[in-house]
Amino acid sequence: MKSSKFLFVLVALFMFVLLAACTENDSTSGEGNNDGNNNNGNTGNENIKQNDEEKEEERYTIEAMFNLHTPETPSEYLLELIQDATNTNLNIQWVPDSSYEERLNAAFATNSLPQVLPMGFNMFNQYKEAIREGQFWEIGPYLEEYENLSKLNPDILNNTKVDGKIYSLYQGRPLSRQGLIYRKDWADNLGLEAPTTTDEFFEMARAFTEDDPNGSGENDTFGLTDRNDLIYGAFKTISSWFGTPNNWGEKDGQLLPEFMFDEYIQTMDFIKELHSNGYMNQDFAVTSKTDQSALFKNGTAGMYVGSMGDVMGTYNDAKDIIPDIEYDVHNHIEGPHGEFGIWAIPGYGSVILFPKAAVETEEDLRNILSFYDKLMTPEVANLLIWGVEGEHYEVVDGGALPIEENRHKIDSEVHPYLSLEIGEPETNGRHELVANYEPKVKADRLIRENNDYLIHDPTIVLDSATYVRDGDRLQQIIDDATYQYMQGQIDLDGFNDAVERWKNEGGNDIIAEFNESRDEIN
């Protein structure tokens, strides 16, 4: 009897343990009853989480390095929206623009390049040999496969070619933004119109210096403000008005550098006279862009030669100092030859290349090109440039108007991502800025009109190994001599001595190589 009871208890205990084990297995396996209890609810959430993780894994991950043009790296707010819109994960190395070239060269030397590699124009020239050696993907044959990439401007793509082949996408820029911004209220006070010739430009500079344009009764103004930049400062634009070639030009059937043309000398003489008469800032050769702009905004100088599009930002800053300040813009200024011309960039600010060491397969390349194809949709392009509608900008008359009270958010959350744009409004369909400031509206129109008067650089698609290796060093010889001449520190013989030094230290080889390259293409 006792043994029977013991056996009964033993069986009951065994059944209890077995039942408990089955119950635990049911609660953790996700299988069994769908009775809505807490265990099954947790199982559903875990399944959803697992599905989300699988979906996340389907996204292609891109390793990229981009220039950072702002003091701090951006928040990831916009990045997450871009990733969602393109179904991509972006691992971005943000490199301060001032040290970008150094970082790129180090990555190249250590074979640690990212999959997406932006390069400015000069850096692109330096890496042409690596391109020829097959270290980067040729992407030209793929572009027609993509709805949006196929819309890229063929003329600009041609300017990026290496030996007739396309290896890069481009970030489009207007071909020429250059012109004059001036104090319209000062001109009105003195009865002056916008200058249409270099002589009238000189007269405005004189009057803004000597004729008391602000009515203060004191000698507290001058005409032109300039800076230590022979390209994006005043010199190259004024040089265009005089008819100087854009970097290189043809003389007697041969390509020669711009400083071997008479028009370059005439430009130096023109600015030398402005300087010697006190019609411009005397320390322009060592003046930064910030200080140059400050002279224009604080009411000291009345003329600024550079990007006409700067007029809006300049006005926004200046009106806080001088509430009734008035600016205007102008571009069509003829030189002594009676014609107007303006120098042009190649149509892009930088290019994007794809190193084979990082982009290992054709499938990888197609995934990356697919990402850029999505970046060229209007929706994503607007996100990159303007941010979130209603938060960073409003759509007004079909264009984008930044929300002024959110300017800080725009600067920190949106502006860094400008580095990711491909194409331009004409090809990616994004909004253009809506200007509620009339001089900015006019500036946009004049920038488009510049396209009818462009002076192109004929060496854009030509090659010179010596130029790549020694071009910057040799150009410094000419830059120093140009500044010295304009400041009266050397005469024309001294400048010509610098040209001879340039030729003897490698310049003659550059001339020969560019001409040989042109002959091979033709």
XYZ file of C-alpha atoms in Angstrom:
522
model
C 0.000 0.000 0.000
C 2.806 2.341 0.878
C 4.651 1.461 -2.288
C 1.513 2.244 -4.319
C 1.193 5.665 -2.710
C 4.863 6.312 -3.307
C 4.518 5.357 -6.940
C 1.462 7.637 -7.320
C 3.338 10.594 -5.851
C 6.331 9.911 -8.055
C 4.196 9.797 -11.197
C 2.344 12.974 -10.205
C 5.622 14.777 -9.570
C 6.952 13.637 -12.958
C 3.808 14.873 -14.724
C 4.060 18.258 -12.953
C 7.673 18.739 -14.055
C 6.802 17.701 -17.619
C 3.849 20.097 -17.739
C 5.964 22.969 -16.398
C 8.615 22.315 -19.020
C 6.048 22.284 -21.830
C 4.486 25.510 -20.561
C 7.873 27.260 -20.486
C 8.663 26.009 -23.972
C 5.338 27.341 -25.300
C 5.866 30.752 -23.720
C 9.266 31.277 -25.282
C 8.946 29.662 -28.704
C 6.268 31.923 -30.171
C 4.267 28.823 -31.066
C 1.045 27.583 -29.494
C -2.076 29.436 -28.415
C -2.886 32.907 -29.762
C -4.781 33.875 -26.645
C -3.471 37.431 -26.261
C -1.612 36.750 -23.024
C 1.475 38.762 -22.052
C 3.910 36.109 -23.200
C 2.478 36.011 -26.748
C 2.401 39.837 -26.861
C 6.116 39.992 -26.093
C 6.769 37.367 -28.737
C 5.025 39.524 -31.383
C 7.133 42.562 -30.483
C 10.301 40.489 -30.719
C 9.263 39.251 -34.167
C 8.642 42.839 -35.318
C 12.029 43.866 -33.968
C 13.649 40.952 -35.793
C 11.900 41.933 -39.040
C 13.056 45.545 -38.619
C 16.626 44.359 -38.120
C 16.401 42.220 -41.263
C 15.010 45.199 -43.170
C 17.874 47.342 -41.829
C 20.331 44.737 -43.060
C 18.863 45.055 -46.567
C 20.091 48.633 -46.742
C 23.383 49.108 -48.551
C 26.039 50.757 -46.375
C 28.230 53.402 -48.001
C 31.527 54.608 -46.564
C 32.123 58.247 -47.551
C 34.393 61.180 -46.772
C 33.100 64.732 -47.228
C 34.444 68.258 -46.783
C 33.091 70.033 -43.726
C 32.564 73.737 -44.407
C 31.023 74.540 -41.002
C 32.698 74.806 -37.570
C 31.013 71.677 -36.189
C 29.835 68.355 -37.560
C 26.081 68.286 -38.178
C 23.502 66.510 -36.085
C 22.187 63.266 -37.545
C 18.630 64.571 -37.846
C 18.832 65.224 -41.584
C 21.119 62.238 -42.128
C 18.438 59.864 -40.867
C 15.882 61.379 -43.237
C 18.303 61.040 -46.160
C 19.020 57.426 -45.260
C 15.314 56.621 -45.052
C 14.631 58.313 -48.390
C 17.430 56.399 -50.140
C 17.222 53.120 -48.176
C 20.915 53.481 -47.428
C 23.188 53.599 -44.401
C 25.784 56.361 -44.652
C 28.996 56.228 -42.649
C 30.418 59.708 -43.203
C 33.850 60.946 -42.216
C 33.495 64.725 -41.904
C 36.869 66.353 -42.611
C 37.426 70.106 -42.116
C 37.867 71.688 -45.521
C 41.223 73.212 -44.552
C 42.728 69.761 -43.935
C 40.765 67.730 -46.485
C 43.519 67.454 -49.097
C 46.013 66.292 -46.478
C 43.580 63.658 -45.182
C 42.792 62.446 -48.705
C 46.469 62.057 -49.586
C 47.075 60.155 -46.342
C 44.149 57.822 -47.049
C 45.469 57.215 -50.552
C 48.974 56.472 -49.284
C 47.702 53.991 -46.671
C 45.150 52.350 -48.990
C 42.318 53.328 -46.646
C 40.143 55.246 -49.090
C 36.367 55.349 -48.579
C 33.945 54.220 -51.289
C 32.849 57.786 -52.076
C 35.623 60.334 -52.583
C 34.995 64.024 -53.405
C 37.803 66.037 -55.007
C 38.129 69.670 -55.927
C 39.354 70.660 -59.387
C 43.064 70.901 -58.512
C 43.044 67.632 -56.577
C 41.254 65.952 -59.477
C 44.126 66.981 -61.749
C 46.637 65.534 -59.301
C 44.950 62.127 -59.345
C 44.619 61.745 -63.111
C 47.561 59.359 -63.287
C 45.941 57.148 -60.650
C 42.774 57.237 -62.741
C 44.714 56.178 -65.836
C 46.295 53.360 -63.865
C 42.830 51.910 -63.280
C 42.502 52.725 -59.581
C 39.050 54.302 -60.004
C 35.884 53.028 -61.683
C 34.953 54.352 -65.102
C 31.257 55.204 -64.658
C 30.355 56.716 -68.036
C 28.903 53.467 -69.458
C 26.579 53.107 -66.459
C 24.980 56.559 -66.363
C 22.314 55.923 -68.996
C 20.944 53.076 -66.882
C 19.777 55.533 -64.222
C 16.788 57.804 -64.732
C 18.261 60.795 -62.931
C 22.011 60.399 -63.404
C 21.382 60.298 -67.143
C 20.133 63.913 -66.883
C 23.541 65.291 -65.873
C 24.757 68.080 -68.156
C 26.850 66.481 -70.958
C 28.941 69.637 -71.442
C 29.976 69.633 -67.798
C 30.568 65.873 -67.840
C 32.871 66.448 -70.814
C 34.896 68.859 -68.661
C 35.494 66.025 -66.183
C 36.712 63.490 -68.751
C 40.107 61.840 -68.531
C 41.309 60.586 -71.914
C 37.755 60.851 -73.190
C 36.225 58.758 -70.389
C 33.950 59.706 -67.486
C 35.075 58.610 -64.030
C 33.155 60.999 -61.807
C 29.868 62.619 -60.913
C 29.926 66.389 -60.483
C 28.520 68.992 -58.127
C 27.239 71.700 -60.453
C 27.974 75.381 -60.046
C 27.007 78.414 -62.179
C 29.629 78.974 -64.849
C 30.240 82.546 -63.722
C 28.811 84.491 -60.791
C 31.297 87.328 -61.106
C 30.387 90.996 -61.228
C 30.174 94.182 -59.179
C 28.256 94.926 -55.977
C 28.248 98.635 -55.111
C 26.710 101.209 -52.760
C 23.723 102.465 -54.715
C 22.913 105.117 -52.109
C 26.413 106.560 -52.517
C 26.097 106.496 -56.305
C 22.733 108.265 -56.079
C 24.211 110.908 -53.770
C 26.902 111.631 -56.373
C 24.701 111.275 -59.462
C 26.532 108.179 -60.724
C 25.091 105.313 -62.743
C 26.391 101.760 -62.735
C 29.719 101.705 -64.596
C 29.604 100.269 -68.104
C 33.335 100.594 -68.911
C 36.563 100.195 -66.977
C 37.019 103.983 -67.186
C 33.639 104.508 -65.507
C 34.559 101.864 -62.912
C 37.730 103.838 -62.147
C 35.721 107.060 -61.886
C 33.298 105.494 -59.397
C 36.232 104.328 -57.276
C 37.676 107.843 -57.373
C 34.362 109.519 -56.516
C 33.660 107.106 -53.652
C 37.067 108.089 -52.256
C 37.261 111.825 -52.885
C 33.696 113.197 -53.209
C 32.275 112.451 -49.752
C 29.645 109.903 -50.883
C 28.243 109.388 -47.364
C 27.933 113.102 -46.667
C 29.972 112.941 -43.473
C 32.218 115.829 -44.400
C 35.235 113.675 -43.589
C 37.768 111.628 -45.520
C 36.405 108.292 -44.273
C 35.579 106.284 -47.406
C 37.289 104.724 -50.400
C 36.191 102.924 -53.563
C 37.203 99.267 -53.992
C 37.726 96.685 -51.269
C 39.862 93.703 -52.302
C 41.681 90.740 -50.734
C 44.677 88.430 -51.085
C 43.124 86.276 -53.794
C 43.940 86.822 -57.463
C 41.148 84.489 -58.582
C 38.047 85.087 -56.473
C 39.048 88.582 -55.447
C 38.820 91.508 -57.865
C 41.838 90.830 -60.086
C 40.648 87.982 -62.312
C 37.232 89.536 -62.979
C 38.731 92.925 -63.870
C 41.256 91.035 -65.970
C 38.353 89.493 -67.909
C 36.998 92.962 -68.639
C 40.366 93.804 -70.185
C 40.160 90.673 -72.362
C 42.748 88.514 -70.608
C 42.428 84.765 -71.335
C 41.135 82.486 -68.592
C 44.347 80.947 -67.177
C 45.547 80.023 -70.666
C 44.954 81.448 -74.117
C 46.153 81.057 -77.690
C 48.732 83.336 -79.277
C 50.242 82.645 -82.707
C 48.800 79.137 -82.661
C 50.311 78.227 -79.304
C 48.723 77.926 -75.862
C 50.380 80.283 -73.378
C 49.629 81.255 -69.759
C 47.516 84.363 -69.162
C 50.389 86.395 -67.689
C 52.166 86.333 -71.058
C 49.374 88.415 -72.607
C 49.327 92.229 -72.807
C 45.866 92.334 -71.257
C 47.241 90.865 -68.038
C 49.782 93.679 -67.852
C 47.027 96.246 -68.531
C 45.016 94.827 -65.643
C 47.992 95.124 -63.303
C 48.494 98.738 -64.425
C 44.810 99.482 -63.788
C 44.855 98.134 -60.242
C 48.254 99.697 -59.589
C 46.751 103.099 -60.396
C 43.731 102.455 -58.161
C 46.107 101.499 -55.371
C 48.570 104.364 -55.777
C 45.726 106.904 -55.743
C 44.243 105.442 -52.564
C 41.053 104.355 -54.312
C 41.241 100.880 -52.721
C 42.455 99.362 -49.453
C 46.218 99.752 -49.316
C 46.854 96.395 -47.653
C 44.751 94.364 -50.109
C 47.604 91.906 -50.726
C 47.318 90.630 -47.131
C 43.611 91.258 -46.515
C 41.412 88.227 -45.751
C 37.970 87.760 -47.235
C 36.427 88.408 -43.822
C 38.209 91.733 -43.472
C 37.464 92.656 -47.086
C 33.755 92.039 -46.516
C 33.813 93.969 -43.234
C 35.110 97.078 -45.029
C 32.169 96.841 -47.406
C 29.557 96.191 -44.732
C 30.645 98.842 -42.233
C 30.448 101.747 -44.661
C 34.156 102.214 -45.377
C 34.302 100.917 -48.976
C 31.705 101.245 -51.715
C 32.667 98.615 -54.354
C 33.074 94.829 -54.138
C 34.087 92.706 -57.133
C 33.280 89.016 -56.768
C 30.220 86.783 -56.649
C 27.125 88.904 -57.256
C 25.093 86.365 -55.291
C 26.856 87.583 -52.126
C 24.709 90.718 -52.185
C 21.920 89.225 -50.060
C 24.114 87.960 -47.232
C 26.109 91.188 -47.341
C 22.949 93.263 -47.031
C 21.589 91.165 -44.156
C 24.777 91.833 -42.200
C 25.228 95.470 -43.228
C 21.686 96.640 -42.404
C 22.334 95.937 -38.739
C 25.187 98.458 -38.890
C 23.679 100.952 -41.378
C 19.872 100.485 -41.435
C 19.277 102.607 -44.558
C 22.111 101.105 -46.625
C 21.389 100.366 -50.317
C 23.255 98.013 -52.638
C 22.971 97.220 -56.324
C 24.688 94.758 -58.671
C 26.083 95.052 -62.180
C 28.046 92.822 -64.546
C 28.450 94.250 -68.085
C 31.650 96.322 -67.917
C 33.596 96.698 -71.146
C 37.347 97.080 -71.326
C 39.440 99.320 -73.591
C 38.719 97.007 -76.535
C 34.977 97.768 -76.279
C 33.864 94.220 -75.486
C 32.645 92.431 -72.366
C 33.831 88.999 -71.282
C 33.832 87.110 -68.002
C 35.923 84.135 -66.888
C 34.196 80.805 -66.341
C 34.735 77.803 -64.114
C 34.306 74.315 -65.666
C 30.717 74.111 -64.375
C 31.476 72.132 -61.253
C 32.875 72.794 -57.816
C 34.055 69.277 -57.131
C 33.696 65.739 -58.453
C 32.932 62.386 -56.819
C 35.123 59.377 -57.629
C 34.844 55.722 -56.634
C 38.111 53.923 -55.732
C 38.271 50.289 -56.776
C 40.126 49.431 -53.568
C 36.989 50.337 -51.607
C 34.277 49.640 -54.207
C 35.279 46.061 -54.850
C 32.597 44.760 -57.223
C 30.371 45.996 -60.004
C 27.402 45.270 -57.742
C 28.862 47.621 -55.124
C 29.293 50.308 -57.769
C 25.703 49.913 -58.944
C 24.448 50.199 -55.367
C 26.351 53.444 -54.888
C 25.197 54.864 -58.227
C 21.645 53.913 -57.285
C 22.049 55.954 -54.098
C 23.216 58.975 -56.092
C 20.373 58.492 -58.553
C 17.963 58.850 -55.610
C 19.848 61.930 -54.400
C 18.997 63.529 -57.741
C 15.239 63.269 -57.209
C 13.714 66.671 -56.384
C 12.493 65.415 -53.013
C 15.904 64.297 -51.765
C 17.789 67.140 -53.466
C 15.554 69.633 -51.656
C 16.174 67.804 -48.395
C 19.938 68.098 -48.907
C 19.957 71.777 -49.820
C 17.003 73.255 -47.943
C 16.145 70.797 -45.168
C 12.606 69.991 -44.058
C 9.764 72.038 -45.511
C 7.941 73.954 -42.790
C 10.872 73.572 -40.434
C 13.849 74.958 -42.321
C 12.161 76.562 -45.338
C 8.842 77.386 -46.965
C 7.875 77.006 -50.613
C 6.996 80.408 -52.054
C 6.220 80.952 -55.743
C 7.779 77.593 -56.569
C 11.039 78.323 -54.792
C 12.577 77.880 -51.346
C 12.505 80.654 -48.761
C 14.563 79.877 -45.617
C 12.732 80.448 -42.332
C 14.785 83.274 -40.886
C 13.994 82.603 -37.216
C 15.368 79.072 -37.684
C 18.626 80.281 -39.193
C 20.703 78.639 -36.453
C 19.063 75.264 -37.088
C 19.639 75.657 -40.816
C 23.333 76.378 -40.235
C 23.827 73.405 -37.911
C 21.435 70.832 -39.368
C 21.337 71.539 -43.112
C 24.327 73.447 -44.479
C 26.933 70.690 -43.952
C 24.938 68.370 -46.226
C 25.390 70.686 -49.205
C 28.550 68.643 -49.830
C 26.404 65.675 -50.882
C 24.545 67.339 -53.767
C 24.979 66.023 -57.299
C 24.056 68.020 -60.400
C 22.327 71.401 -60.170
C 18.716 72.695 -60.118
C 18.400 72.226 -63.878
C 19.212 68.516 -63.603
C 18.036 67.455 -60.137
C 14.879 69.560 -60.077
C 15.393 71.079 -56.632
C 14.008 74.460 -55.650
C 16.042 77.576 -56.202
C 16.205 80.322 -53.623
C 13.315 82.741 -53.590
C 14.780 86.171 -53.013
C 12.659 88.885 -51.443
C 15.529 91.340 -51.867
C 15.503 92.980 -55.293
C 19.296 93.191 -55.807
C 19.495 89.417 -55.211
C 16.780 88.834 -57.816
C 18.796 90.985 -60.205
C 22.018 89.165 -59.318
C 20.451 85.814 -60.213
C 19.399 87.212 -63.580
C 22.835 88.691 -64.304
C 24.530 85.394 -63.375
C 22.442 83.698 -66.048
C 23.257 86.483 -68.518
C 26.978 85.939 -67.901
C 26.602 82.657 -69.804
C 26.505 84.652 -73.052
C 29.946 86.191 -72.438
C 32.038 83.381 -70.986
C 35.800 83.077 -71.370
C 36.689 79.397 -70.989
C 39.962 77.826 -69.925
C 41.190 75.755 -72.918
C 43.358 73.515 -70.710
C 40.505 72.054 -68.634
C 40.692 68.654 -70.320
C 44.408 68.838 -71.201
C 47.260 67.229 -69.313
C 50.652 68.301 -68.092
C 52.608 66.157 -65.656
C 54.829 69.118 -64.793
C 51.801 71.263 -64.034
C 50.415 68.623 -61.675
C 53.750 68.261 -59.919
C 55.033 71.847 -59.890
C 52.116 74.055 -60.949
C 51.303 75.452 -57.494
C 54.940 76.254 -56.716
C 55.474 77.925 -60.063
C 52.216 79.876 -59.842
C 53.378 81.360 -56.549
C 56.263 83.004 -58.434
C 53.748 84.779 -60.688
C 51.335 85.624 -57.862
C 54.101 87.246 -55.801
C 55.331 89.249 -58.777
C 51.786 90.342 -59.655
C 51.182 91.737 -56.165
C 54.622 93.361 -56.090
C 54.003 95.062 -59.430
C 50.568 96.369 -58.435
C 51.995 97.786 -55.203
C 54.856 99.504 -57.043
C 57.555 97.313 -55.497
C 58.858 96.093 -58.875
C 58.594 97.483 -62.413
C 57.763 95.697 -65.673
C 61.329 94.433 -66.026
C 61.034 92.894 -62.593
C 57.783 91.212 -63.523
C 59.285 89.870 -66.745
C 62.194 88.486 -64.725
C 59.654 86.521 -62.667
C 58.101 85.180 -65.876
C 61.518 84.032 -67.081
C 62.099 82.317 -63.745
C 58.720 80.579 -64.099
C 59.687 79.380 -67.575
C 63.153 78.170 -66.569
C 61.981 76.297 -63.457
C 59.409 74.215 -65.323
C 57.036 76.590 -67.061
C 58.455 75.849 -70.501
C 57.717 72.168 -69.909
C 54.125 72.988 -68.926
C 53.674 75.009 -72.121
C 55.050 72.165 -74.225
C 52.989 69.490 -72.469
C 49.685 71.383 -72.693
C 50.238 72.039 -76.391
C 51.187 68.424 -77.016
C 48.072 67.273 -75.165
C 45.907 69.588 -77.268
C 47.451 68.272 -80.478
C 46.770 64.673 -79.404
C 43.089 65.430 -78.758
C 42.672 67.337 -82.014
